[in-house]
Amino acid sequence: MTGSTNSRTGGYHCGAVRFEVTLSDGLQSVRRCNCSYCRMRGSVVAAVALYGIKILQGGDILTSYRFNTGTAQHFFCSRCGIHTHHQRRSDPSRHAVNVACLDAVSPFDFSEVPVTDGINHPNDTGKPARLAGILRFESVAEH
């Protein structure tokens, strides 16, 4: 990890890709989404500042996936398949990073993670973004 809580390093499971991100507000923005792709992918993400992702090694093995409107771009490793980050549909100039790929961070570090309603995306409904629910994690070690 680098000096700031907003600047963090991370990588893929296979070790081929390393990156640095500048988080918009540290880990305060963690969330999940219930759209079809995010629901199946299952990652917890945090908001990344504009131009806040720097690939340090392995950029040549990154691949991406787009679906539905083609606006959001989801990046993952062509070797191990791990998703690291995506360009957001709601604001294509912004990204979000999979917190499980950040060094010394786990999605299980968060007892509650808001789940945004991507099934009823604001770009489709014309209505403000809303929560679909809260994902909770409770460690059995605490009992």
PDB file of C-alpha atoms in Angstrom, residues 20-102:
ATOM      1  CA  GLU A  20      -2.285   1.416  -8.365  1.00  0.00           C
ATOM      2  CA  VAL A  21      -5.571   3.196  -7.743  1.00  0.00           C
ATOM      3  CA  THR A  22      -6.565   6.489  -6.214  1.00  0.00           C
ATOM      4  CA  LEU A  23      -9.850   5.967  -4.427  1.00  0.00           C
ATOM      5  CA  SER A  24     -12.328   8.837  -4.490  1.00  0.00           C
ATOM      6  CA  ASP A  25     -13.036   8.642  -0.755  1.00  0.00           C
ATOM      7  CA  GLY A  26     -10.977   5.832   0.672  1.00  0.00           C
ATOM      8  CA  LEU A  27     -13.142   2.804   1.311  1.00  0.00           C
ATOM      9  CA  GLN A  28     -16.199   4.842   2.290  1.00  0.00           C
ATOM     10  CA  SER A  29     -17.877   4.224  -1.080  1.00  0.00           C
ATOM     11  CA  VAL A  30     -17.909   0.400  -1.020  1.00  0.00           C
ATOM     12  CA  ARG A  31     -20.975  -1.100  -2.634  1.00  0.00           C
ATOM     13  CA  ARG A  32     -22.367  -3.937  -4.685  1.00  0.00           C
ATOM     14  CA  CYS A  33     -24.853  -3.893  -7.517  1.00  0.00           C
ATOM     15  CA  ASN A  34     -27.720  -6.242  -8.323  1.00  0.00           C
ATOM     16  CA  CYS A  35     -27.598  -5.989 -12.133  1.00  0.00           C
ATOM     17  CA  SER A  36     -27.270  -9.324 -13.940  1.00  0.00           C
ATOM     18  CA  TYR A  37     -23.487  -9.103 -14.428  1.00  0.00           C
ATOM     19  CA  CYS A  38     -22.562  -7.726 -11.006  1.00  0.00           C
ATOM     20  CA  ARG A  39     -24.875 -10.182  -9.272  1.00  0.00           C
ATOM     21  CA  MET A  40     -23.047 -13.091 -10.938  1.00  0.00           C
ATOM     22  CA  ARG A  41     -19.585 -11.562 -10.482  1.00  0.00           C
ATOM     23  CA  GLY A  42     -20.231 -10.888  -6.801  1.00  0.00           C
ATOM     24  CA  SER A  43     -17.541  -8.302  -6.117  1.00  0.00           C
ATOM     25  CA  VAL A  44     -17.587  -5.439  -3.651  1.00  0.00           C
ATOM     26  CA  VAL A  45     -16.272  -2.278  -5.314  1.00  0.00           C
ATOM     27  CA  ALA A  46     -15.045   1.175  -4.276  1.00  0.00           C
ATOM     28  CA  ALA A  47     -15.155   4.385  -6.324  1.00  0.00           C
ATOM     29  CA  VAL A  48     -11.976   5.430  -8.115  1.00  0.00           C
ATOM     30  CA  ALA A  49     -11.004   9.022  -8.858  1.00  0.00           C
ATOM     31  CA  LEU A  50     -11.043  10.277 -12.442  1.00  0.00           C
ATOM     32  CA  TYR A  51      -7.928   8.880 -14.170  1.00  0.00           C
ATOM     33  CA  GLY A  52      -7.272   7.059 -10.884  1.00  0.00           C
ATOM     34  CA  ILE A  53      -6.127   3.690 -12.225  1.00  0.00           C
ATOM     35  CA  LYS A  54      -2.542   3.096 -13.277  1.00  0.00           C
ATOM     36  CA  ILE A  55      -1.545  -0.338 -14.579  1.00  0.00           C
ATOM     37  CA  LEU A  56       1.989  -1.005 -13.300  1.00  0.00           C
ATOM     38  CA  GLN A  57       2.558  -4.381 -14.995  1.00  0.00           C
ATOM     39  CA  GLY A  58       0.657  -6.847 -17.159  1.00  0.00           C
ATOM     40  CA  GLY A  59      -1.538  -4.428 -19.091  1.00  0.00           C
ATOM     41  CA  ASP A  60      -1.148  -6.634 -22.154  1.00  0.00           C
ATOM     42  CA  ILE A  61      -3.095  -9.495 -20.538  1.00  0.00           C
ATOM     43  CA  LEU A  62      -6.063  -7.357 -19.471  1.00  0.00           C
ATOM     44  CA  THR A  63      -9.246  -7.972 -21.380  1.00  0.00           C
ATOM     45  CA  SER A  64     -12.676  -6.410 -21.067  1.00  0.00           C
ATOM     46  CA  TYR A  65     -16.345  -7.224 -21.348  1.00  0.00           C
ATOM     47  CA  ARG A  66     -19.297  -5.011 -22.272  1.00  0.00           C
ATOM     48  CA  PHE A  67     -22.973  -5.925 -22.347  1.00  0.00           C
ATOM     49  CA  ASN A  68     -26.453  -4.366 -22.672  1.00  0.00           C
ATOM     50  CA  THR A  69     -25.832  -0.709 -23.632  1.00  0.00           C
ATOM     51  CA  GLY A  70     -22.072  -1.265 -24.003  1.00  0.00           C
ATOM     52  CA  THR A  71     -21.306   1.786 -21.864  1.00  0.00           C
ATOM     53  CA  ALA A  72     -19.790   0.036 -18.846  1.00  0.00           C
ATOM     54  CA  GLN A  73     -16.504  -1.728 -19.479  1.00  0.00           C
ATOM     55  CA  HIS A  74     -15.491  -4.506 -17.079  1.00  0.00           C
ATOM     56  CA  PHE A  75     -11.766  -5.361 -16.963  1.00  0.00           C
ATOM     57  CA  PHE A  76     -10.383  -8.749 -15.989  1.00  0.00           C
ATOM     58  CA  CYS A  77      -7.325 -10.952 -16.347  1.00  0.00           C
ATOM     59  CA  SER A  78      -7.172 -13.173 -19.437  1.00  0.00           C
ATOM     60  CA  ARG A  79      -5.149 -15.733 -17.416  1.00  0.00           C
ATOM     61  CA  CYS A  80      -6.921 -16.160 -14.070  1.00  0.00           C
ATOM     62  CA  GLY A  81     -10.253 -14.460 -14.858  1.00  0.00           C
ATOM     63  CA  ILE A  82     -10.288 -12.108 -11.861  1.00  0.00           C
ATOM     64  CA  HIS A  83     -12.217  -8.840 -12.304  1.00  0.00           C
ATOM     65  CA  THR A  84     -10.258  -5.811 -11.061  1.00  0.00           C
ATOM     66  CA  HIS A  85     -12.174  -2.748 -12.116  1.00  0.00           C
ATOM     67  CA  HIS A  86     -14.822  -1.338 -14.375  1.00  0.00           C
ATOM     68  CA  GLN A  87     -15.732   1.877 -16.092  1.00  0.00           C
ATOM     69  CA  ARG A  88     -19.100   2.894 -14.694  1.00  0.00           C
ATOM     70  CA  ARG A  89     -22.267   3.079 -16.767  1.00  0.00           C
ATOM     71  CA  SER A  90     -23.774   5.828 -14.631  1.00  0.00           C
ATOM     72  CA  ASP A  91     -20.683   7.985 -15.213  1.00  0.00           C
ATOM     73  CA  PRO A  92     -18.291   6.598 -17.870  1.00  0.00           C
ATOM     74  CA  SER A  93     -15.594   9.050 -16.775  1.00  0.00           C
ATOM     75  CA  ARG A  94     -15.434   7.209 -13.429  1.00  0.00           C
ATOM     76  CA  HIS A  95     -14.289   3.733 -12.441  1.00  0.00           C
ATOM     77  CA  ALA A  96     -14.783   1.323  -9.555  1.00  0.00           C
ATOM     78  CA  VAL A  97     -12.244  -1.225  -8.267  1.00  0.00           C
ATOM     79  CA  ASN A  98     -12.842  -4.695  -6.845  1.00  0.00           C
ATOM     80  CA  VAL A  99     -11.700  -4.298  -3.218  1.00  0.00           C
ATOM     81  CA  ALA A 100     -10.685  -7.973  -3.080  1.00  0.00           C
ATOM     82  CA  CYS A 101      -7.860  -7.118  -5.511  1.00  0.00           C
ATOM     83  CA  LEU A 102      -6.455  -4.384  -3.258  1.00  0.00           C
TER      84      LEU A 102
END
